[in-house]
Amino acid sequence: CVRFTPQPPWTMEVSTSSSMSVFAMAAACPKLTNINLLNGEGVGPSAIQALGTHCPDLVVVNLQRVRGATQGVQALCRGCPKLQTLVLSVCTLLDDDLAACTTLPALQVLDLNSVRGPGFKAYRQLGSSKTLQRLELNGLKLPPKQMLNVCTAIAQGCLELVYLGLNNSSASAACTNFVTEALPDCTLSTMHCIL
């Protein structure tokens, strides 16, 4: 199923996609600004790379549950500098994928709920995302010292942050207290955290 808005903002919503359909859309719609690949389990990294190559005006990308996000995210971030919202929840990613996200100059919303793969150092790099306003890390499980280190980096680096989701994560009371003190205007969601 494909739904396309034929006028700005150029939006495409796709369910049960394949790599071939994403390739075709990317090549045919270079002015695309929003794409929502709903459960695109058949979408491979080269299809995500095609979005980065052919659709430089992308502002909103939802890759939730897309199996091919690994490695494709890096090319997407290099090719789409206007990206403001990136949803990667329930994806498997590499450390380099998260590092690529931190290079996006306009990124405001990053959803990493229940992401698998990246290590502690990659999450700590999120603190270099100066334009980030909303960060979803729900389900992130790290050892207590590492989680505190990640929260510290985010609180010290993401000064525009107004929402941090840590639901069902391993965030400790020390971690949440530090974020609350460092970013008093930030809403911190911590339901079911291990405190």
PDB file of C-alpha atoms in Angstrom:
ATOM      1  CA  CYS A   1       0.000   0.000   0.000  1.00  0.00           C
ATOM      2  CA  VAL A   2       1.427   3.395  -1.000  1.00  0.00           C
ATOM      3  CA  ARG A   3      -0.054   6.774  -0.177  1.00  0.00           C
ATOM      4  CA  PHE A   4       1.434   9.844  -1.852  1.00  0.00           C
ATOM      5  CA  THR A   5       0.698  13.523  -1.350  1.00  0.00           C
ATOM      6  CA  PRO A   6       1.163  15.141  -4.802  1.00  0.00           C
ATOM      7  CA  GLN A   7       1.889  18.624  -3.422  1.00  0.00           C
ATOM      8  CA  PRO A   8       4.293  20.056  -0.832  1.00  0.00           C
ATOM      9  CA  PRO A   9       5.163  18.705   1.604  1.00  0.00           C
ATOM     10  CA  TRP A  10       5.923  15.743  -0.643  1.00  0.00           C
ATOM     11  CA  THR A  11       4.963  12.790   1.536  1.00  0.00           C
ATOM     12  CA  MET A  12       5.066   9.066   0.915  1.00  0.00           C
ATOM     13  CA  GLU A  13       3.681   6.440   3.277  1.00  0.00           C
ATOM     14  CA  VAL A  14       4.494   2.856   2.412  1.00  0.00           C
ATOM     15  CA  SER A  15       3.542  -0.381   4.132  1.00  0.00           C
ATOM     16  CA  THR A  16       5.002  -3.831   3.485  1.00  0.00           C
ATOM     17  CA  SER A  17       7.682  -2.337   1.258  1.00  0.00           C
ATOM     18  CA  SER A  18      10.412  -4.076  -0.610  1.00  0.00           C
ATOM     19  CA  SER A  19      13.798  -2.703  -1.569  1.00  0.00           C
ATOM     20  CA  MET A  20      12.686  -2.451  -5.198  1.00  0.00           C
ATOM     21  CA  SER A  21       9.691  -0.252  -4.339  1.00  0.00           C
ATOM     22  CA  VAL A  22      11.891   2.063  -2.257  1.00  0.00           C
ATOM     23  CA  PHE A  23      14.467   2.254  -5.089  1.00  0.00           C
ATOM     24  CA  ALA A  24      11.700   3.172  -7.538  1.00  0.00           C
ATOM     25  CA  MET A  25      10.236   5.824  -5.217  1.00  0.00           C
ATOM     26  CA  ALA A  26      13.624   7.360  -4.487  1.00  0.00           C
ATOM     27  CA  ALA A  27      14.489   7.628  -8.177  1.00  0.00           C
ATOM     28  CA  ALA A  28      11.052   8.944  -9.172  1.00  0.00           C
ATOM     29  CA  CYS A  29      10.525  11.397  -6.291  1.00  0.00           C
ATOM     30  CA  PRO A  30      13.676  13.496  -5.764  1.00  0.00           C
ATOM     31  CA  LYS A  31      11.644  16.255  -4.054  1.00  0.00           C
ATOM     32  CA  LEU A  32      10.308  13.864  -1.404  1.00  0.00           C
ATOM     33  CA  THR A  33      10.395  15.471   2.052  1.00  0.00           C
ATOM     34  CA  ASN A  34       8.652  12.857   4.226  1.00  0.00           C
ATOM     35  CA  ILE A  35       8.737   9.070   4.024  1.00  0.00           C
ATOM     36  CA  ASN A  36       7.190   6.578   6.390  1.00  0.00           C
ATOM     37  CA  LEU A  37       8.235   2.972   5.727  1.00  0.00           C
ATOM     38  CA  LEU A  38       5.791   1.069   7.898  1.00  0.00           C
ATOM     39  CA  ASN A  39       7.264  -2.259   8.983  1.00  0.00           C
ATOM     40  CA  GLY A  40       9.488  -2.392   5.927  1.00  0.00           C
ATOM     41  CA  GLU A  41      11.001  -5.719   6.832  1.00  0.00           C
ATOM     42  CA  GLY A  42      11.877  -6.391   3.193  1.00  0.00           C
ATOM     43  CA  VAL A  43      13.794  -3.134   2.802  1.00  0.00           C
ATOM     44  CA  GLY A  44      17.571  -3.595   2.617  1.00  0.00           C
ATOM     45  CA  PRO A  45      20.423  -1.176   3.325  1.00  0.00           C
ATOM     46  CA  SER A  46      20.910  -0.324  -0.347  1.00  0.00           C
ATOM     47  CA  ALA A  47      17.300   0.920  -0.532  1.00  0.00           C
ATOM     48  CA  ILE A  48      17.878   3.218   2.450  1.00  0.00           C
ATOM     49  CA  GLN A  49      21.100   4.372   0.783  1.00  0.00           C
ATOM     50  CA  ALA A  50      19.065   5.189  -2.352  1.00  0.00           C
ATOM     51  CA  LEU A  51      16.932   7.582  -0.304  1.00  0.00           C
ATOM     52  CA  GLY A  52      20.123   9.357   0.763  1.00  0.00           C
ATOM     53  CA  THR A  53      21.366   9.481  -2.812  1.00  0.00           C
ATOM     54  CA  HIS A  54      18.182  10.571  -4.605  1.00  0.00           C
ATOM     55  CA  CYS A  55      16.097  12.448  -1.976  1.00  0.00           C
ATOM     56  CA  PRO A  56      18.276  15.183  -0.440  1.00  0.00           C
ATOM     57  CA  ASP A  57      15.237  17.195   0.697  1.00  0.00           C
ATOM     58  CA  LEU A  58      14.013  14.566   3.168  1.00  0.00           C
ATOM     59  CA  VAL A  59      13.015  16.176   6.456  1.00  0.00           C
ATOM     60  CA  VAL A  60      11.105  13.320   8.144  1.00  0.00           C
ATOM     61  CA  VAL A  61      12.080   9.646   7.826  1.00  0.00           C
ATOM     62  CA  ASN A  62      10.407   6.817   9.718  1.00  0.00           C
ATOM     63  CA  LEU A  63      12.304   3.531   9.461  1.00  0.00           C
ATOM     64  CA  GLN A  64      10.628   1.861  12.441  1.00  0.00           C
ATOM     65  CA  ARG A  65      11.083  -1.933  12.239  1.00  0.00           C
ATOM     66  CA  VAL A  66      13.027  -1.704   8.968  1.00  0.00           C
ATOM     67  CA  ARG A  67      15.511  -4.564   8.967  1.00  0.00           C
ATOM     68  CA  GLY A  68      17.769  -2.917   6.392  1.00  0.00           C
ATOM     69  CA  ALA A  69      18.417   0.192   8.467  1.00  0.00           C
ATOM     70  CA  THR A  70      21.861  -1.131   9.436  1.00  0.00           C
ATOM     71  CA  GLN A  71      24.490   0.633   7.352  1.00  0.00           C
ATOM     72  CA  GLY A  72      21.843   2.347   5.199  1.00  0.00           C
ATOM     73  CA  VAL A  73      21.429   5.003   7.899  1.00  0.00           C
ATOM     74  CA  GLN A  74      24.950   6.285   7.323  1.00  0.00           C
ATOM     75  CA  ALA A  75      24.288   7.068   3.648  1.00  0.00           C
ATOM     76  CA  LEU A  76      20.887   8.526   4.527  1.00  0.00           C
ATOM     77  CA  CYS A  77      22.495  10.930   6.996  1.00  0.00           C
ATOM     78  CA  ARG A  78      25.239  11.931   4.542  1.00  0.00           C
ATOM     79  CA  GLY A  79      22.772  12.578   1.727  1.00  0.00           C
ATOM     80  CA  CYS A  80      19.932  14.257   3.648  1.00  0.00           C
ATOM     81  CA  PRO A  81      21.334  17.221   5.601  1.00  0.00           C
ATOM     82  CA  LYS A  82      17.844  18.735   6.086  1.00  0.00           C
ATOM     83  CA  LEU A  83      16.669  15.742   8.131  1.00  0.00           C
ATOM     84  CA  GLN A  84      14.846  16.955  11.247  1.00  0.00           C
ATOM     85  CA  THR A  85      13.039  13.799  12.417  1.00  0.00           C
ATOM     86  CA  LEU A  86      14.496  10.310  12.248  1.00  0.00           C
ATOM     87  CA  VAL A  87      12.669   7.296  13.685  1.00  0.00           C
ATOM     88  CA  LEU A  88      14.808   4.173  14.024  1.00  0.00           C
ATOM     89  CA  SER A  89      12.886   2.370  16.774  1.00  0.00           C
ATOM     90  CA  VAL A  90      12.981  -1.420  16.866  1.00  0.00           C
ATOM     91  CA  CYS A  91      15.887  -1.507  14.386  1.00  0.00           C
ATOM     92  CA  THR A  92      19.277  -3.138  14.624  1.00  0.00           C
ATOM     93  CA  LEU A  93      22.002  -0.540  14.166  1.00  0.00           C
ATOM     94  CA  LEU A  94      25.778  -0.255  14.228  1.00  0.00           C
ATOM     95  CA  ASP A  95      27.791   2.202  16.306  1.00  0.00           C
ATOM     96  CA  ASP A  96      28.608   4.065  13.073  1.00  0.00           C
ATOM     97  CA  ASP A  97      24.883   4.454  12.341  1.00  0.00           C
ATOM     98  CA  LEU A  98      24.376   6.387  15.595  1.00  0.00           C
ATOM     99  CA  ALA A  99      27.536   8.395  14.948  1.00  0.00           C
ATOM    100  CA  ALA A 100      26.113   9.404  11.549  1.00  0.00           C
ATOM    101  CA  CYS A 101      22.921  10.639  13.238  1.00  0.00           C
ATOM    102  CA  THR A 102      24.951  13.043  15.380  1.00  0.00           C
ATOM    103  CA  THR A 103      26.301  14.746  12.243  1.00  0.00           C
ATOM    104  CA  LEU A 104      22.876  15.896  11.048  1.00  0.00           C
ATOM    105  CA  PRO A 105      22.891  19.702  11.374  1.00  0.00           C
ATOM    106  CA  ALA A 106      19.094  20.128  11.661  1.00  0.00           C
ATOM    107  CA  LEU A 107      18.119  16.977  13.615  1.00  0.00           C
ATOM    108  CA  GLN A 108      15.482  17.782  16.234  1.00  0.00           C
ATOM    109  CA  VAL A 109      13.789  14.425  16.910  1.00  0.00           C
ATOM    110  CA  LEU A 110      15.597  11.093  17.196  1.00  0.00           C
ATOM    111  CA  ASP A 111      13.638   7.978  18.160  1.00  0.00           C
ATOM    112  CA  LEU A 112      15.847   5.079  19.230  1.00  0.00           C
ATOM    113  CA  ASN A 113      13.250   3.102  21.196  1.00  0.00           C
ATOM    114  CA  SER A 114      14.200  -0.545  21.633  1.00  0.00           C
ATOM    115  CA  VAL A 115      17.149  -0.286  19.217  1.00  0.00           C
ATOM    116  CA  ARG A 116      19.524  -3.236  19.212  1.00  0.00           C
ATOM    117  CA  GLY A 117      23.230  -3.244  18.452  1.00  0.00           C
ATOM    118  CA  PRO A 118      24.982   0.020  19.371  1.00  0.00           C
ATOM    119  CA  GLY A 119      27.367   0.056  22.306  1.00  0.00           C
ATOM    120  CA  PHE A 120      27.790   2.463  25.160  1.00  0.00           C
ATOM    121  CA  LYS A 121      30.249   4.763  23.342  1.00  0.00           C
ATOM    122  CA  ALA A 122      27.860   5.239  20.422  1.00  0.00           C
ATOM    123  CA  TYR A 123      25.051   6.308  22.761  1.00  0.00           C
ATOM    124  CA  ARG A 124      27.428   8.675  24.562  1.00  0.00           C
ATOM    125  CA  GLN A 125      28.119  10.405  21.208  1.00  0.00           C
ATOM    126  CA  LEU A 126      24.472  11.514  21.136  1.00  0.00           C
ATOM    127  CA  GLY A 127      25.562  14.324  23.438  1.00  0.00           C
ATOM    128  CA  SER A 128      27.156  16.028  20.427  1.00  0.00           C
ATOM    129  CA  SER A 129      23.740  16.522  18.766  1.00  0.00           C
ATOM    130  CA  LYS A 130      23.392  20.227  19.517  1.00  0.00           C
ATOM    131  CA  THR A 131      20.011  20.725  17.767  1.00  0.00           C
ATOM    132  CA  LEU A 132      18.265  17.726  19.338  1.00  0.00           C
ATOM    133  CA  GLN A 133      14.994  18.635  21.057  1.00  0.00           C
ATOM    134  CA  ARG A 134      13.412  15.206  21.572  1.00  0.00           C
ATOM    135  CA  LEU A 135      15.315  11.984  22.207  1.00  0.00           C
ATOM    136  CA  GLU A 136      13.625   8.628  22.741  1.00  0.00           C
ATOM    137  CA  LEU A 137      15.819   6.000  24.419  1.00  0.00           C
ATOM    138  CA  ASN A 138      13.044   3.887  25.865  1.00  0.00           C
ATOM    139  CA  GLY A 139      14.152   0.327  26.502  1.00  0.00           C
ATOM    140  CA  LEU A 140      17.880   1.174  26.600  1.00  0.00           C
ATOM    141  CA  LYS A 141      19.670  -1.250  28.921  1.00  0.00           C
ATOM    142  CA  LEU A 142      23.240  -0.432  29.914  1.00  0.00           C
ATOM    143  CA  PRO A 143      25.222  -1.094  33.100  1.00  0.00           C
ATOM    144  CA  PRO A 144      24.599   1.681  35.692  1.00  0.00           C
ATOM    145  CA  LYS A 145      27.924   3.538  35.238  1.00  0.00           C
ATOM    146  CA  GLN A 146      27.587   3.512  31.455  1.00  0.00           C
ATOM    147  CA  MET A 147      23.974   4.696  31.606  1.00  0.00           C
ATOM    148  CA  LEU A 148      24.996   7.563  33.905  1.00  0.00           C
ATOM    149  CA  ASN A 149      27.807   8.450  31.493  1.00  0.00           C
ATOM    150  CA  VAL A 150      25.359   8.495  28.543  1.00  0.00           C
ATOM    151  CA  CYS A 151      22.853  10.654  30.456  1.00  0.00           C
ATOM    152  CA  THR A 152      25.643  13.012  31.500  1.00  0.00           C
ATOM    153  CA  ALA A 153      26.852  13.429  27.911  1.00  0.00           C
ATOM    154  CA  ILE A 154      23.303  14.087  26.705  1.00  0.00           C
ATOM    155  CA  ALA A 155      22.539  16.556  29.500  1.00  0.00           C
ATOM    156  CA  GLN A 156      25.779  18.469  28.948  1.00  0.00           C
ATOM    157  CA  GLY A 157      25.664  18.485  25.138  1.00  0.00           C
ATOM    158  CA  CYS A 158      22.014  18.566  24.065  1.00  0.00           C
ATOM    159  CA  LEU A 159      21.139  21.955  25.495  1.00  0.00           C
ATOM    160  CA  GLU A 160      18.020  22.327  23.298  1.00  0.00           C
ATOM    161  CA  LEU A 161      16.529  19.058  24.630  1.00  0.00           C
ATOM    162  CA  VAL A 162      12.937  19.442  25.882  1.00  0.00           C
ATOM    163  CA  TYR A 163      12.043  15.730  26.131  1.00  0.00           C
ATOM    164  CA  LEU A 164      14.079  12.638  27.001  1.00  0.00           C
ATOM    165  CA  GLY A 165      12.339   9.267  27.015  1.00  0.00           C
ATOM    166  CA  LEU A 166      13.934   6.681  29.290  1.00  0.00           C
ATOM    167  CA  ASN A 167      10.921   4.439  29.922  1.00  0.00           C
ATOM    168  CA  ASN A 168      11.804   0.796  30.642  1.00  0.00           C
ATOM    169  CA  SER A 169      15.493   1.677  30.589  1.00  0.00           C
ATOM    170  CA  SER A 170      18.254   1.013  33.089  1.00  0.00           C
ATOM    171  CA  ALA A 171      18.420   4.678  34.141  1.00  0.00           C
ATOM    172  CA  SER A 172      19.258   5.038  37.824  1.00  0.00           C
ATOM    173  CA  ALA A 173      18.042   7.712  40.216  1.00  0.00           C
ATOM    174  CA  ALA A 174      21.479   9.360  39.938  1.00  0.00           C
ATOM    175  CA  CYS A 175      21.110   9.457  36.157  1.00  0.00           C
ATOM    176  CA  THR A 176      17.639  11.006  36.179  1.00  0.00           C
ATOM    177  CA  ASN A 177      18.617  13.476  38.918  1.00  0.00           C
ATOM    178  CA  PHE A 178      21.617  14.653  36.889  1.00  0.00           C
ATOM    179  CA  VAL A 179      19.502  15.186  33.763  1.00  0.00           C
ATOM    180  CA  THR A 180      16.803  17.009  35.748  1.00  0.00           C
ATOM    181  CA  GLU A 181      19.365  19.364  37.319  1.00  0.00           C
ATOM    182  CA  ALA A 182      21.338  19.987  34.117  1.00  0.00           C
ATOM    183  CA  LEU A 183      18.259  20.485  31.907  1.00  0.00           C
ATOM    184  CA  PRO A 184      15.523  21.951  34.133  1.00  0.00           C
ATOM    185  CA  ASP A 185      13.220  22.667  31.147  1.00  0.00           C
ATOM    186  CA  CYS A 186      13.456  19.093  29.859  1.00  0.00           C
ATOM    187  CA  THR A 187      10.587  16.677  30.450  1.00  0.00           C
ATOM    188  CA  LEU A 188      12.044  13.364  31.552  1.00  0.00           C
ATOM    189  CA  SER A 189       9.890  10.273  31.053  1.00  0.00           C
ATOM    190  CA  THR A 190      11.082   7.425  33.273  1.00  0.00           C
ATOM    191  CA  MET A 191       8.169   5.037  33.816  1.00  0.00           C
ATOM    192  CA  HIS A 192       9.325   1.577  34.819  1.00  0.00           C
ATOM    193  CA  CYS A 193      12.979   2.557  35.028  1.00  0.00           C
ATOM    194  CA  ILE A 194      15.260   0.567  37.277  1.00  0.00           C
ATOM    195  CA  LEU A 195      15.758   3.205  39.961  1.00  0.00           C
TER     196      LEU A 195
END
